[in-house]
mmCIF file of C-alpha atoms in Angstrom:
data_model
loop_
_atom_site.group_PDB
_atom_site.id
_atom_site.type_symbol
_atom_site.label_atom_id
_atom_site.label_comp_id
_atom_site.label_asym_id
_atom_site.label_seq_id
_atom_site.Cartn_x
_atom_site.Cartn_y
_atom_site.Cartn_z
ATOM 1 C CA UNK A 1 -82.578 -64.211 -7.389
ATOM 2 C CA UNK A 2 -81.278 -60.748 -6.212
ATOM 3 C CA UNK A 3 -78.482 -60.522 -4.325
ATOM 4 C CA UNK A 4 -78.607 -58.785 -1.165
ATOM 5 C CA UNK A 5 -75.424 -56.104 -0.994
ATOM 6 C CA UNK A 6 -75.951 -55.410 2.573
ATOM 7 C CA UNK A 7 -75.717 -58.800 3.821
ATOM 8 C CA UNK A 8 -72.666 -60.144 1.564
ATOM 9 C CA UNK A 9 -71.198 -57.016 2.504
ATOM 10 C CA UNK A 10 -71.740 -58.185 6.245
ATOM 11 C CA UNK A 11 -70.444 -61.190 5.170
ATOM 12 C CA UNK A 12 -67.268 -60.330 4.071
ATOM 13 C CA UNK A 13 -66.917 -57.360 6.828
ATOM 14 C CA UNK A 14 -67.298 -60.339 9.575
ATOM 15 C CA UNK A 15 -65.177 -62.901 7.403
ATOM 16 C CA UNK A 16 -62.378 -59.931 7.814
ATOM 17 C CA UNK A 17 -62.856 -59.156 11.356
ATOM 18 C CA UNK A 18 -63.025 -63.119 12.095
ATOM 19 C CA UNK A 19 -59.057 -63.480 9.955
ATOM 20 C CA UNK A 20 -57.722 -60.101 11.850
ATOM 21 C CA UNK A 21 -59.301 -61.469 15.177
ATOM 22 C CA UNK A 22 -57.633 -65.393 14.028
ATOM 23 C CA UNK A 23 -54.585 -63.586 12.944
ATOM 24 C CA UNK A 24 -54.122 -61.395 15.911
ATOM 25 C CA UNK A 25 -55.079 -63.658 18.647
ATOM 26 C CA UNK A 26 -54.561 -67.025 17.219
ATOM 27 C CA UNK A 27 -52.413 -67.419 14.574
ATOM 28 C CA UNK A 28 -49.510 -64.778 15.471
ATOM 29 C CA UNK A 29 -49.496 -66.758 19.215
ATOM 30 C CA UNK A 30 -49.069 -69.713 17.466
ATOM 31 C CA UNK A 31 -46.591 -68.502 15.488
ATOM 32 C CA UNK A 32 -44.364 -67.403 17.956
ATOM 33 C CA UNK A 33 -45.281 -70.373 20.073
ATOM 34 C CA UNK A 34 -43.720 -72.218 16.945
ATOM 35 C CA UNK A 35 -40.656 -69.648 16.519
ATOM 36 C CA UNK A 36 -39.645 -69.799 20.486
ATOM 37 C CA UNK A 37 -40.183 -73.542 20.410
ATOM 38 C CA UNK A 38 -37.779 -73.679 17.077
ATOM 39 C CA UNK A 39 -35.474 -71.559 18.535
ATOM 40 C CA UNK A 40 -35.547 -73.373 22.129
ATOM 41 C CA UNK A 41 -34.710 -76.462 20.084
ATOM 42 C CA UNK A 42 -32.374 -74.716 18.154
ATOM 43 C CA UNK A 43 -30.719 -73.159 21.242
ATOM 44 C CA UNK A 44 -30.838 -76.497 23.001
ATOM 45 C CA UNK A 45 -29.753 -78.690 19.482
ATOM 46 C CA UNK A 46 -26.268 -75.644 19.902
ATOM 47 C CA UNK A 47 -25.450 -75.987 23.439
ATOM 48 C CA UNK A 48 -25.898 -80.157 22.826
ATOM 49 C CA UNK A 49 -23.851 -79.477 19.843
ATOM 50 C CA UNK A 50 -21.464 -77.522 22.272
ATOM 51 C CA UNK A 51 -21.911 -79.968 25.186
ATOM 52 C CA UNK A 52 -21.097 -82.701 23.189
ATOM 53 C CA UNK A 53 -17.662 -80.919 21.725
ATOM 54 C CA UNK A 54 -16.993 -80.166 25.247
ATOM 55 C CA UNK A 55 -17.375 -83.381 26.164
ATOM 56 C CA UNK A 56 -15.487 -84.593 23.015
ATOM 57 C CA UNK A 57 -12.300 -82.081 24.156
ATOM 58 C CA UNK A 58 -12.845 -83.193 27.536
ATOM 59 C CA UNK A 59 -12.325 -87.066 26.089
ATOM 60 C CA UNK A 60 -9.506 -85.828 24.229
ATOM 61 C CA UNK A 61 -7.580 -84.218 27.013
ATOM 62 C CA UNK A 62 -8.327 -87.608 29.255
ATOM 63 C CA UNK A 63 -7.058 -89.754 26.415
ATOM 64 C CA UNK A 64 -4.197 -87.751 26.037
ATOM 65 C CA UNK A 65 -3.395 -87.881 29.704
ATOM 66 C CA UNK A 66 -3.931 -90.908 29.939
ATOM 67 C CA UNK A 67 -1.502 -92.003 27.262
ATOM 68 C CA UNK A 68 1.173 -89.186 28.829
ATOM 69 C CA UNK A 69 0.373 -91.521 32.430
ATOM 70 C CA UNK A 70 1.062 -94.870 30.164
ATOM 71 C CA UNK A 71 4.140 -93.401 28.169
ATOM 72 C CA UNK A 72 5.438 -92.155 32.113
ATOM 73 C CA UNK A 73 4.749 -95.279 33.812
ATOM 74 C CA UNK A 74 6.102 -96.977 30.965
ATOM 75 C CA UNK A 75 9.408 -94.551 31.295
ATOM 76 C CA UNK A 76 9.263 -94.993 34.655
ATOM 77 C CA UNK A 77 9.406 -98.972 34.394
ATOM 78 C CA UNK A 78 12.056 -99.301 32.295
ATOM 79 C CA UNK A 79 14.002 -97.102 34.258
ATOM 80 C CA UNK A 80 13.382 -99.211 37.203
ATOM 81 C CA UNK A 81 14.103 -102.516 35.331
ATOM 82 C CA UNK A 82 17.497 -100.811 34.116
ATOM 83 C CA UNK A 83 18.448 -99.812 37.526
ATOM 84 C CA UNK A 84 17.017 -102.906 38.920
ATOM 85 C CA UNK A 85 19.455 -105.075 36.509
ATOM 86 C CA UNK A 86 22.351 -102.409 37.159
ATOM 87 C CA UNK A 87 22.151 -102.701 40.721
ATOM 88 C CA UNK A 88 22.128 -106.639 40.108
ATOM 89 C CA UNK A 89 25.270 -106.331 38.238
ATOM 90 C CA UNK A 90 26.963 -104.128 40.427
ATOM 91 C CA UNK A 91 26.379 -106.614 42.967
ATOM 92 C CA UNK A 92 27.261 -109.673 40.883
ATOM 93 C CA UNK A 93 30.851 -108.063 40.047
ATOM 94 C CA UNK A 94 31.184 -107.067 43.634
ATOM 95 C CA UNK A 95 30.526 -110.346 44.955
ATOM 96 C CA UNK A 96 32.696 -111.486 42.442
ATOM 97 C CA UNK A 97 35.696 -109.709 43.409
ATOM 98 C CA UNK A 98 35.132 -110.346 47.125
ATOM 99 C CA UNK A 99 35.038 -113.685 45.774
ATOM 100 C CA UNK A 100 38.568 -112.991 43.975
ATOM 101 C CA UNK A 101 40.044 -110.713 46.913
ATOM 102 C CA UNK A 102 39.362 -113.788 49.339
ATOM 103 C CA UNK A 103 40.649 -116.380 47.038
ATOM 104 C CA UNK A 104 43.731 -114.259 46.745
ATOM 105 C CA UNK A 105 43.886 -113.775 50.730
ATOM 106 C CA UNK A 106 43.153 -117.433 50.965
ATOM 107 C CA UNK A 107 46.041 -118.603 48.867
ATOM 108 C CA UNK A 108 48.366 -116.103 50.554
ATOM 109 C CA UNK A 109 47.446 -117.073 54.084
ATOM 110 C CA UNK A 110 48.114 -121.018 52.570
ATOM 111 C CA UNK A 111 51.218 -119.971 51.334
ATOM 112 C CA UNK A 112 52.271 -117.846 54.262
ATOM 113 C CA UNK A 113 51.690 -121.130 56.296
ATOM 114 C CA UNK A 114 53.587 -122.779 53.998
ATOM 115 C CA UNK A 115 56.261 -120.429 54.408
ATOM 116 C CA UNK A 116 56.019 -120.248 58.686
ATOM 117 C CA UNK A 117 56.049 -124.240 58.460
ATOM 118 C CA UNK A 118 59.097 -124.656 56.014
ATOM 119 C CA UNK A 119 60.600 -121.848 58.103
ATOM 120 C CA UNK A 120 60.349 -123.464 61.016
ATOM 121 C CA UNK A 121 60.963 -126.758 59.811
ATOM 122 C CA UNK A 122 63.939 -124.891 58.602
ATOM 123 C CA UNK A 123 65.283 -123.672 61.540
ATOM 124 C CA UNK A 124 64.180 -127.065 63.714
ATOM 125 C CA UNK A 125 66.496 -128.698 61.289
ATOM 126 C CA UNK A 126 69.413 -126.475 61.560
ATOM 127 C CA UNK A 127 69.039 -126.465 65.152
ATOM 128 C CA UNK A 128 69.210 -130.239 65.010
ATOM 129 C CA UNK A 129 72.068 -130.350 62.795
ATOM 130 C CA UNK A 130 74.153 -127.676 64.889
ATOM 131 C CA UNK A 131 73.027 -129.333 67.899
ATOM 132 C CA UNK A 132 74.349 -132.692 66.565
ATOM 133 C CA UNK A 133 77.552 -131.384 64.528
ATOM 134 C CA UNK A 134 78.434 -129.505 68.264
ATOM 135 C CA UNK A 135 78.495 -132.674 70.156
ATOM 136 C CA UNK A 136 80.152 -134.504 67.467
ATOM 137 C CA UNK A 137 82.727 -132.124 67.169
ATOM 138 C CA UNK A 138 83.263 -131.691 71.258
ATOM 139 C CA UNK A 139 83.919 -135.765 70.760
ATOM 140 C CA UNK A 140 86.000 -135.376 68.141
ATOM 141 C CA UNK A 141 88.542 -132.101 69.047
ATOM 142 C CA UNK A 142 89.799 -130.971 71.741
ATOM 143 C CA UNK A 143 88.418 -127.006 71.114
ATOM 144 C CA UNK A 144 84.700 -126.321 71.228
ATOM 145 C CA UNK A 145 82.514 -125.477 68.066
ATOM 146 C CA UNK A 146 82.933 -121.726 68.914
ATOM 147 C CA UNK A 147 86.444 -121.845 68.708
ATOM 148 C CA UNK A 148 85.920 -124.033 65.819
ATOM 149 C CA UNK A 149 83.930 -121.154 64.121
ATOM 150 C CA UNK A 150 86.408 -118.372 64.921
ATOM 151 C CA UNK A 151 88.914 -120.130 63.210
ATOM 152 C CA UNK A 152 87.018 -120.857 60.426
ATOM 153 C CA UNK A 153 85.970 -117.130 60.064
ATOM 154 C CA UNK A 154 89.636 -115.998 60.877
ATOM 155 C CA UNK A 155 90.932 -118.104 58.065
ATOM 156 C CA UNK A 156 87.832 -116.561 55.806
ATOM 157 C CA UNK A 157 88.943 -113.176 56.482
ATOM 158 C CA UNK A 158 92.380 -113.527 55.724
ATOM 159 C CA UNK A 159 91.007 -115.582 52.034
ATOM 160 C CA UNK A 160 89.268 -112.370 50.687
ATOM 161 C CA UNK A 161 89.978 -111.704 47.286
ATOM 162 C CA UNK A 162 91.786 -108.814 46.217
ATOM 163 C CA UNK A 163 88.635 -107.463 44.752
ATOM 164 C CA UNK A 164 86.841 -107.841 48.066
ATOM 165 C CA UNK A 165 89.565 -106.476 49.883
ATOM 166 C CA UNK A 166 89.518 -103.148 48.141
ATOM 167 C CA UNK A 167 85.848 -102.492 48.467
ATOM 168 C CA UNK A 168 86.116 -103.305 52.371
ATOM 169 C CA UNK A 169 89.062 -101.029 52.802
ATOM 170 C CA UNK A 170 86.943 -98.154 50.543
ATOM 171 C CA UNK A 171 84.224 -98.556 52.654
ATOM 172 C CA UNK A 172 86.123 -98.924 55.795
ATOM 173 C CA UNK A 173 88.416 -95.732 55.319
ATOM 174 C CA UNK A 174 84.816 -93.631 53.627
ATOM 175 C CA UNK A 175 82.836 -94.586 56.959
ATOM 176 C CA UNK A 176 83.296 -93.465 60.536
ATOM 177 C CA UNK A 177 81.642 -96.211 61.653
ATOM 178 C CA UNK A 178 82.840 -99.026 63.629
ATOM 179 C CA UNK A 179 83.029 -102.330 61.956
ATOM 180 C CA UNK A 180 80.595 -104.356 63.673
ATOM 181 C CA UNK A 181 80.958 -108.034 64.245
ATOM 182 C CA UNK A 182 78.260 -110.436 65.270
ATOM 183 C CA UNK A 183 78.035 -113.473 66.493
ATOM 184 C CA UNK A 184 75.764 -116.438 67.563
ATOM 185 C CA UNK A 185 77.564 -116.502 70.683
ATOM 186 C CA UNK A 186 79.874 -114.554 73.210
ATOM 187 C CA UNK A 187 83.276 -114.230 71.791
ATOM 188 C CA UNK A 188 86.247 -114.668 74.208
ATOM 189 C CA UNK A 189 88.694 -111.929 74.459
ATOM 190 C CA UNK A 190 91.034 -114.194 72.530
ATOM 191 C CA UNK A 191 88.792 -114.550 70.371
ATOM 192 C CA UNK A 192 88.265 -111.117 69.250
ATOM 193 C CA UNK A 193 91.445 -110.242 69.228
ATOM 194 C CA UNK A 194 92.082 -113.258 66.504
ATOM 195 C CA UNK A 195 88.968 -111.368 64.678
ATOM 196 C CA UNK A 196 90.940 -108.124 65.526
ATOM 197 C CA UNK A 197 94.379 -109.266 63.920
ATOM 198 C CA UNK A 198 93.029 -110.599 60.929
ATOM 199 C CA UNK A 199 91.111 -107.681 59.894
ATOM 200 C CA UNK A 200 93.962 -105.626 60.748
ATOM 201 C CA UNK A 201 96.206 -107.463 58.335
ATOM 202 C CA UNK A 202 93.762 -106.416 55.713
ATOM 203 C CA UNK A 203 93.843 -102.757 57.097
ATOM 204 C CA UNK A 204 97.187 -102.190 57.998
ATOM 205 C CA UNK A 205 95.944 -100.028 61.010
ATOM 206 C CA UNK A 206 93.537 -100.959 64.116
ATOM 207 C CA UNK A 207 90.280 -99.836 63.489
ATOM 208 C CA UNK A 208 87.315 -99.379 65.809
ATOM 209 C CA UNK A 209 84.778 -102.434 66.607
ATOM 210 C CA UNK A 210 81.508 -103.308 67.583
ATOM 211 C CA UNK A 211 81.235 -106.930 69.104
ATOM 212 C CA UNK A 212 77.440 -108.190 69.190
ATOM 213 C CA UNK A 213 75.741 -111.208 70.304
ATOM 214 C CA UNK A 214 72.859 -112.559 67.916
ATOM 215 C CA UNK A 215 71.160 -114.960 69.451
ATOM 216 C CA UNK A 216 68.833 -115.437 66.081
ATOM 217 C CA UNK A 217 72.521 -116.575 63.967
ATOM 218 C CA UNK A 218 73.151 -120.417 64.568
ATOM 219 C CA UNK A 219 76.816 -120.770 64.881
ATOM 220 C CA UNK A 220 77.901 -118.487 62.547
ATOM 221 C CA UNK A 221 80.115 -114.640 62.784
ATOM 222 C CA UNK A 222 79.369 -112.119 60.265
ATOM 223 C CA UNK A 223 81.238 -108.832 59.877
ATOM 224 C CA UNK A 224 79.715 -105.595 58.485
ATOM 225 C CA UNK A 225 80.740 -102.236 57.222
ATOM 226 C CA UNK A 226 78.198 -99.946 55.822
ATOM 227 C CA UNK A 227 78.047 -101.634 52.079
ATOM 228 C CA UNK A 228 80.283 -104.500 52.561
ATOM 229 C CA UNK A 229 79.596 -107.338 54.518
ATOM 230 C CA UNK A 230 81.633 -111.049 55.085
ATOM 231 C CA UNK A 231 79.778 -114.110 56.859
ATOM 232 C CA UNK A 232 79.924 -117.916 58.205
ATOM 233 C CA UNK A 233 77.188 -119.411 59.554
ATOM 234 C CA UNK A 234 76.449 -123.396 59.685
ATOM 235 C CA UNK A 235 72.772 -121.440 58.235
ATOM 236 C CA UNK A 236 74.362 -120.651 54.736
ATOM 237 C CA UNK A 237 75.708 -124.563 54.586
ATOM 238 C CA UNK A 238 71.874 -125.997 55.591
ATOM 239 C CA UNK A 239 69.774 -123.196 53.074
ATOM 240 C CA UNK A 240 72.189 -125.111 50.071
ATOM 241 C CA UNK A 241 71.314 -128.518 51.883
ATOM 242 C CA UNK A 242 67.521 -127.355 51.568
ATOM 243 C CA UNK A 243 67.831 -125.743 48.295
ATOM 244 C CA UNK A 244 69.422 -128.830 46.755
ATOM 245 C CA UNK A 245 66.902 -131.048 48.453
ATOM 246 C CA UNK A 246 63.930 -129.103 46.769
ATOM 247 C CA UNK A 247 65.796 -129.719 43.548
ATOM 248 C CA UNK A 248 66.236 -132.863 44.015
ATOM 249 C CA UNK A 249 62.590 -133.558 44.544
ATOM 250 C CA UNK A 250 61.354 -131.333 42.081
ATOM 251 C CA UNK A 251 63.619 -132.698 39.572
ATOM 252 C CA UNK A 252 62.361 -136.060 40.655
ATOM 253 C CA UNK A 253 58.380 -134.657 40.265
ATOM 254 C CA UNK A 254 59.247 -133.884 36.959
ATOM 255 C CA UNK A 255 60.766 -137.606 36.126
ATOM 256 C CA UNK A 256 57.619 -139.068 37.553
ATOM 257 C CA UNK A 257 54.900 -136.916 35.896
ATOM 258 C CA UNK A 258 57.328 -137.995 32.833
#
């Protein structure tokens, strides 16, 4: 068989124009079809990859804030539970002292009551007894209780000890003061001059005096210089009445709880 030259020739002329023409208008298209669709992918598959770090920084940041919020609002609570249980203590000790300060002012207004009913139990009872002792004595003498009491005071002040009698005349002759002498009731002029004579027997000159009424004194005269001071009263005799009373019955308390 011969082979024809011309046609093989053709042949391989139009096999070569037919690759170029596949190669140029087929095959390169596809090509970069392919390459742009790997790099698309690729380009999408990167900003994925950098959505999804994004997105994994963006987690990161929220968990982190939100564990900053829990640690804060943890903070935050146990600050207000501390105040909370400070402020309950602060009010626990102050209601505990008001507590305290009106027990104390409770016990003191008792006491004071105590005190304002003794005194004036007191002083009903030496009013009593003075009242009684006065008419028993008006019965029984012929002078009244106040001239009863001068003498008794007269005869006092002529009884001070040597002692006593110094420190009155150091006080008497350091003072310029008059001596002052009061008294539950008005003295007579004969009465003050008894007062007068005594003291100056103690003196040894006639000083300068005061005379006062004290209506508070029950039956009593008390004389008074700036530091030394002499008294009667029918008072002193009932306060040791009272005194040894209240022994008396405590002593007794004491037998009994014995």
């Amino acid at each position: 068989m011969q082979i024809n030259w011309f046609t093989v020739i053709a042949q391989i002329i139009n096999f070569l124009v037919l690759v170029w023409l596949m190669k140029k208008y087929l095959y390169k298209p596809i090509l970069q079809a392919v390459d742009e669709r790997e790099k698309k992918i690729a380009a999408e598959l990167t900003d994925a990859k950098t959505k999804k770090n994004e997105a994994k920084k963006e987690q990161d940041e929220f968990q982190k804030k939100n564990d900053t919020f829990d640690s804060h609002k943890k903070k935050m609570m146990d600050q207000a539970t501390s105040d909370t249980e400070k402020e309950r203590q602060k009010l626990l000790d102050q209601a505990h002292k008001e507590a305290a300060d009106l027990k104390l002012k409770l016990e003191k207004a008792s006491k004071d009551l105590q005190e304002n009913l003794n005194d004036q139990l007191a002083q009903q009872t030496q009013q009593t007894v003075f009242s009684i002792t006065k008419k028993a004595l008006a019965e029984m003498a012929s002078t009244t209780l106040e001239e009863q009491t001068v003498q008794v005071f007269v005869k006092k002040i002529k009884a001070i000890n040597d002692k006593d009698k110094k420190q009155f005349l150091k006080d008497f002759h350091s003072s310029s003061s008059p001596i002052s002498v009061k008294s539950a009731f008005d003295l007579s002029d004969k009465d003050q001059k008894s007062i007068k004579s005594a003291i100056g027997s103690i003196l040894g000159d006639e000083g300068k005096y005061n005379f006062e009424t004290d209506s508070k004194m029950i039956s009593g005269i008390e004389l008074a210089t700036n530091s030394y001071k002499l008294s009667w009263s029918f008072t002193a005799y009932i306060n040791s009445l009272e005194k040894s009373m209240e022994t008396e019955k405590n002593d007794t308390r004491q037998t009994v709880k014995q």
